Amino acid sequence: MVRCEDPLRAEVERLRTELCMREAEYDELMCQRRPEVMAEYMLAIGHLELRLYRLRCDCARLARRIDMLRAALNRGDAPDTEAIDAVLDAEFAEFEKTVRQMIGELNDALARRDMEALTPEEAREIREVYYRVVKRLHPDVNPGSGPEMLEMYTRAVEMYRRGDLVGLRIIEAALADPSSLPDSAQLLEAERDRLRDLLDKLSARIREVEASHPFDKVPLLRDPELLARRRAELEGAIADMEERRG
């Protein structure tokens, strides 16, 4: 005899599996694909954009400094260079923040270039192992898990980001069986609705990431002609700014 809870139980199991797959897809997007595309972009043209941005900031700051010095002289005051520098530091704080961010992205790209790449077989295995770890540890799939399991999940995400296949194998070997499903139809319905909501939100987040930087630059990176043209534009702009700066 088929109990009324059985189809509901099967749907919850299906939703849990789908959520695990989407969580693994999102983590692959953020921990593997995004850093790879960002590294490719920064090494191809991002370093030129950084150089041009810094030149523009330097020129804008120099022009602003000259204006402030002239204003003080026009008032008949002796320019207070320390005060002027303090004002400039405040005015250009956001620009400096962007420069630091771009430098960080370039450093990450250089570090990723020097990382030992996984073989195709290892890359496939790490995705499979990570999926199984997510199924056992992710707090959305296992809402009753304690802080120790959450810490282990955080470690697993970091290992996946670094491509640490051995570490993920160790975590998988240490895990117990997945948590069981609720017994009552009411609890199963609540779990089903919770999983559906999480899937909708996660799918929207994946679409948002795929439409944002650096994924929006993939067509440029895959077109040698467009890439060469963009590189030439940046190099020309850099030469112009360096000439203006003197």
Tab-separated table of C-alpha atoms in Angstrom:
chain	number	residue	atom	x	y	z
A	1	MET	CA	0.000	0.000	0.000
A	2	VAL	CA	1.348	3.407	-0.980
A	3	ARG	CA	1.176	5.936	1.842
A	4	CYS	CA	0.106	9.501	1.056
A	5	GLU	CA	3.506	10.686	2.286
A	6	ASP	CA	5.424	8.592	-0.280
A	7	PRO	CA	5.004	10.888	-3.354
A	8	LEU	CA	5.737	13.889	-1.150
A	9	ARG	CA	8.816	12.194	0.240
A	10	ALA	CA	10.005	11.419	-3.294
A	11	GLU	CA	9.509	15.066	-4.300
A	12	VAL	CA	11.466	16.309	-1.289
A	13	GLU	CA	14.280	13.898	-2.152
A	14	ARG	CA	14.242	15.175	-5.744
A	15	LEU	CA	14.301	18.786	-4.594
A	16	ARG	CA	17.185	18.095	-2.227
A	17	THR	CA	19.151	16.499	-5.042
A	18	GLU	CA	18.378	19.394	-7.373
A	19	LEU	CA	19.356	21.917	-4.697
A	20	CYS	CA	22.661	20.103	-4.155
A	21	MET	CA	23.346	20.200	-7.880
A	22	ARG	CA	22.534	23.911	-8.089
A	23	GLU	CA	24.621	24.692	-4.994
A	24	ALA	CA	27.549	22.821	-6.526
A	25	GLU	CA	26.963	24.695	-9.794
A	26	TYR	CA	26.967	28.045	-7.980
A	27	ASP	CA	30.129	27.197	-6.041
A	28	GLU	CA	31.841	26.062	-9.239
A	29	LEU	CA	30.784	29.349	-10.823
A	30	MET	CA	32.219	31.413	-7.960
A	31	CYS	CA	35.194	29.280	-6.888
A	32	GLN	CA	36.417	27.930	-10.222
A	33	ARG	CA	34.976	29.553	-13.327
A	34	ARG	CA	34.851	33.150	-12.069
A	35	PRO	CA	38.501	33.204	-10.884
A	36	GLU	CA	39.571	31.536	-14.138
A	37	VAL	CA	37.778	34.104	-16.300
A	38	MET	CA	38.950	36.966	-14.083
A	39	ALA	CA	42.558	35.770	-14.328
A	40	GLU	CA	42.302	35.452	-18.086
A	41	TYR	CA	40.783	38.935	-18.339
A	42	MET	CA	43.323	40.617	-16.045
A	43	LEU	CA	46.285	39.029	-17.848
A	44	ALA	CA	44.859	39.862	-21.282
A	45	ILE	CA	43.757	43.481	-20.844
A	46	GLY	CA	42.851	44.107	-17.198
A	47	HIS	CA	46.425	45.081	-16.329
A	48	LEU	CA	46.265	47.749	-19.040
A	49	GLU	CA	42.964	49.051	-17.659
A	50	LEU	CA	44.580	49.237	-14.220
A	51	ARG	CA	47.532	51.208	-15.598
A	52	LEU	CA	45.234	53.609	-17.468
A	53	TYR	CA	42.980	54.078	-14.442
A	54	ARG	CA	45.943	54.905	-12.209
A	55	LEU	CA	47.265	57.400	-14.751
A	56	ARG	CA	43.882	59.105	-14.945
A	57	CYS	CA	43.693	59.271	-11.154
A	58	ASP	CA	47.213	60.712	-10.950
A	59	CYS	CA	46.449	63.320	-13.584
A	60	ALA	CA	43.134	64.279	-11.983
A	61	ARG	CA	44.762	64.579	-8.561
A	62	LEU	CA	47.625	66.664	-9.955
A	63	ALA	CA	45.182	68.998	-11.730
A	64	ARG	CA	43.131	69.366	-8.542
A	65	ARG	CA	46.267	70.071	-6.509
A	66	ILE	CA	47.353	72.793	-8.940
A	67	ASP	CA	43.884	74.391	-8.729
A	68	MET	CA	43.999	74.423	-4.928
A	69	LEU	CA	47.508	75.891	-4.882
A	70	ARG	CA	46.476	78.635	-7.331
A	71	ALA	CA	43.358	79.379	-5.289
A	72	ALA	CA	45.457	79.874	-2.172
A	73	LEU	CA	47.913	82.136	-3.983
A	74	ASN	CA	45.063	84.145	-5.512
A	75	ARG	CA	43.727	84.767	-2.010
A	76	GLY	CA	47.172	85.949	-0.961
A	77	ASP	CA	47.657	82.961	1.347
A	78	ALA	CA	50.677	80.735	1.653
A	79	PRO	CA	49.558	77.296	0.414
A	80	ASP	CA	49.190	74.739	3.213
A	81	THR	CA	50.408	71.653	1.366
A	82	GLU	CA	49.603	69.285	4.235
A	83	ALA	CA	46.011	70.493	4.364
A	84	ILE	CA	45.745	70.282	0.577
A	85	ASP	CA	47.059	66.699	0.622
A	86	ALA	CA	44.544	65.790	3.350
A	87	VAL	CA	41.685	67.174	1.233
A	88	LEU	CA	42.966	65.317	-1.822
A	89	ASP	CA	43.249	62.078	0.150
A	90	ALA	CA	39.608	62.395	1.160
A	91	GLU	CA	38.407	63.377	-2.317
A	92	PHE	CA	40.267	60.543	-4.039
A	93	ALA	CA	39.631	57.846	-1.419
A	94	GLU	CA	37.138	55.968	-3.607
A	95	PHE	CA	39.528	56.087	-6.553
A	96	GLU	CA	42.301	54.626	-4.387
A	97	LYS	CA	39.915	51.928	-3.176
A	98	THR	CA	39.204	50.941	-6.781
A	99	VAL	CA	42.925	50.896	-7.568
A	100	ARG	CA	43.582	48.574	-4.605
A	101	GLN	CA	40.773	46.289	-5.727
A	102	MET	CA	42.155	46.113	-9.267
A	103	ILE	CA	45.655	45.430	-7.941
A	104	GLY	CA	44.231	42.612	-5.825
A	105	GLU	CA	42.526	41.121	-8.873
A	106	LEU	CA	45.779	41.304	-10.819
A	107	ASN	CA	47.696	39.649	-7.977
A	108	ASP	CA	45.084	36.891	-7.820
A	109	ALA	CA	45.410	36.410	-11.575
A	110	LEU	CA	49.189	36.120	-11.327
A	111	ALA	CA	48.901	33.684	-8.417
A	112	ARG	CA	46.355	31.564	-10.302
A	113	ARG	CA	48.637	31.474	-13.337
A	114	ASP	CA	51.338	29.950	-11.144
A	115	MET	CA	49.026	27.373	-9.527
A	116	GLU	CA	49.500	23.726	-10.436
A	117	ALA	CA	46.542	22.885	-12.657
A	118	LEU	CA	44.457	19.772	-12.104
A	119	THR	CA	44.424	17.151	-14.813
A	120	PRO	CA	41.093	16.700	-16.663
A	121	GLU	CA	40.478	13.534	-14.629
A	122	GLU	CA	41.211	15.331	-11.356
A	123	ALA	CA	39.006	18.271	-12.380
A	124	ARG	CA	36.129	15.872	-13.020
A	125	GLU	CA	36.726	14.033	-9.738
A	126	ILE	CA	36.893	17.214	-7.659
A	127	ARG	CA	33.502	18.287	-9.005
A	128	GLU	CA	32.018	14.891	-8.175
A	129	VAL	CA	33.531	14.763	-4.688
A	130	TYR	CA	32.477	18.334	-3.994
A	131	TYR	CA	28.899	17.554	-5.033
A	132	ARG	CA	28.774	14.668	-2.551
A	133	VAL	CA	30.264	16.867	0.182
A	134	VAL	CA	27.682	19.580	-0.511
A	135	LYS	CA	24.921	16.986	-0.228
A	136	ARG	CA	26.169	16.003	3.208
A	137	LEU	CA	27.157	19.412	4.595
A	138	HIS	CA	25.342	22.335	2.980
A	139	PRO	CA	23.166	24.054	5.640
A	140	ASP	CA	20.309	24.627	3.174
A	141	VAL	CA	20.113	20.917	2.467
A	142	ASN	CA	20.779	19.911	6.085
A	143	PRO	CA	19.154	22.662	8.174
A	144	GLY	CA	19.610	20.768	11.442
A	145	SER	CA	23.376	20.410	11.230
A	146	GLY	CA	25.488	21.916	14.000
A	147	PRO	CA	28.310	24.504	13.942
A	148	GLU	CA	30.980	21.806	13.516
A	149	MET	CA	29.394	20.654	10.257
A	150	LEU	CA	29.055	24.261	9.095
A	151	GLU	CA	32.756	24.823	9.784
A	152	MET	CA	33.594	21.695	7.810
A	153	TYR	CA	31.459	22.951	4.924
A	154	THR	CA	33.317	26.291	4.982
A	155	ARG	CA	36.611	24.408	4.835
A	156	ALA	CA	35.323	22.309	1.936
A	157	VAL	CA	34.383	25.435	-0.048
A	158	GLU	CA	37.861	26.867	0.491
A	159	MET	CA	39.453	23.564	-0.566
A	160	TYR	CA	37.321	23.546	-3.700
A	161	ARG	CA	38.372	27.125	-4.462
A	162	ARG	CA	42.039	26.132	-4.146
A	163	GLY	CA	41.589	22.911	-6.115
A	164	ASP	CA	42.554	20.803	-3.078
A	165	LEU	CA	41.282	17.398	-4.197
A	166	VAL	CA	43.092	15.501	-1.429
A	167	GLY	CA	41.524	17.691	1.256
A	168	LEU	CA	38.034	17.149	-0.163
A	169	ARG	CA	38.620	13.402	-0.281
A	170	ILE	CA	39.505	13.488	3.421
A	171	ILE	CA	36.375	15.462	4.300
A	172	GLU	CA	34.166	13.098	2.297
A	173	ALA	CA	35.690	10.091	4.034
A	174	ALA	CA	34.975	11.631	7.453
A	175	LEU	CA	31.304	12.348	6.820
A	176	ALA	CA	28.407	10.353	8.209
A	177	ASP	CA	25.276	9.439	6.288
A	178	PRO	CA	22.960	12.270	5.181
A	179	SER	CA	20.216	13.365	7.565
A	180	SER	CA	16.915	11.543	7.247
A	181	LEU	CA	13.711	13.122	5.974
A	182	PRO	CA	10.848	14.207	8.246
A	183	ASP	CA	8.120	11.621	8.887
A	184	SER	CA	4.868	13.547	8.868
A	185	ALA	CA	3.133	14.884	5.763
A	186	GLN	CA	2.953	18.359	7.308
A	187	LEU	CA	6.715	18.488	7.891
A	188	LEU	CA	7.391	17.089	4.437
A	189	GLU	CA	5.232	19.805	2.876
A	190	ALA	CA	7.087	22.480	4.836
A	191	GLU	CA	10.433	21.032	3.721
A	192	ARG	CA	9.241	20.880	0.114
A	193	ASP	CA	8.188	24.538	0.190
A	194	ARG	CA	11.478	25.567	1.817
A	195	LEU	CA	13.499	23.744	-0.835
A	196	ARG	CA	11.458	25.215	-3.681
A	197	ASP	CA	12.030	28.723	-2.334
A	198	LEU	CA	15.776	28.119	-1.972
A	199	LEU	CA	15.993	26.746	-5.518
A	200	ASP	CA	14.227	29.797	-6.950
A	201	LYS	CA	16.527	32.184	-5.095
A	202	LEU	CA	19.668	30.246	-5.983
A	203	SER	CA	18.732	30.030	-9.666
A	204	ALA	CA	18.198	33.808	-9.721
A	205	ARG	CA	21.593	34.314	-8.076
A	206	ILE	CA	23.302	32.103	-10.670
A	207	ARG	CA	21.704	34.048	-13.518
A	208	GLU	CA	22.825	37.319	-11.934
A	209	VAL	CA	26.425	36.134	-11.570
A	210	GLU	CA	26.577	34.818	-15.127
A	211	ALA	CA	25.439	38.222	-16.425
A	212	SER	CA	27.984	40.208	-14.381
A	213	HIS	CA	31.720	40.950	-14.583
A	214	PRO	CA	33.899	39.132	-15.587
A	215	PHE	CA	31.517	36.769	-17.425
A	216	ASP	CA	30.226	39.663	-19.532
A	217	LYS	CA	33.763	39.951	-20.931
A	218	VAL	CA	33.910	36.351	-22.197
A	219	PRO	CA	32.801	37.278	-25.772
A	220	LEU	CA	35.651	39.799	-25.892
A	221	LEU	CA	38.176	37.266	-24.596
A	222	ARG	CA	37.073	34.688	-27.162
A	223	ASP	CA	37.381	37.081	-30.139
A	224	PRO	CA	41.082	37.666	-31.016
A	225	GLU	CA	40.265	40.594	-33.293
A	226	LEU	CA	38.152	42.412	-30.710
A	227	LEU	CA	40.726	41.663	-28.021
A	228	ALA	CA	43.590	43.061	-30.123
A	229	ARG	CA	41.541	46.165	-30.913
A	230	ARG	CA	40.719	46.757	-27.239
A	231	ARG	CA	44.353	46.254	-26.254
A	232	ALA	CA	45.464	48.770	-28.893
A	233	GLU	CA	42.873	51.287	-27.635
A	234	LEU	CA	44.130	50.955	-24.071
A	235	GLU	CA	47.783	51.208	-25.062
A	236	GLY	CA	47.025	54.336	-27.106
A	237	ALA	CA	45.123	55.913	-24.213
A	238	ILE	CA	47.971	55.072	-21.836
A	239	ALA	CA	50.510	56.715	-24.147
A	240	ASP	CA	48.324	59.850	-24.356
A	241	MET	CA	47.943	60.052	-20.566
A	242	GLU	CA	51.656	59.563	-19.968
A	243	GLU	CA	52.414	62.341	-22.433
A	244	ARG	CA	49.920	64.672	-20.705
A	245	ARG	CA	51.375	63.860	-17.303
A	246	GLY	CA	54.799	64.748	-18.664
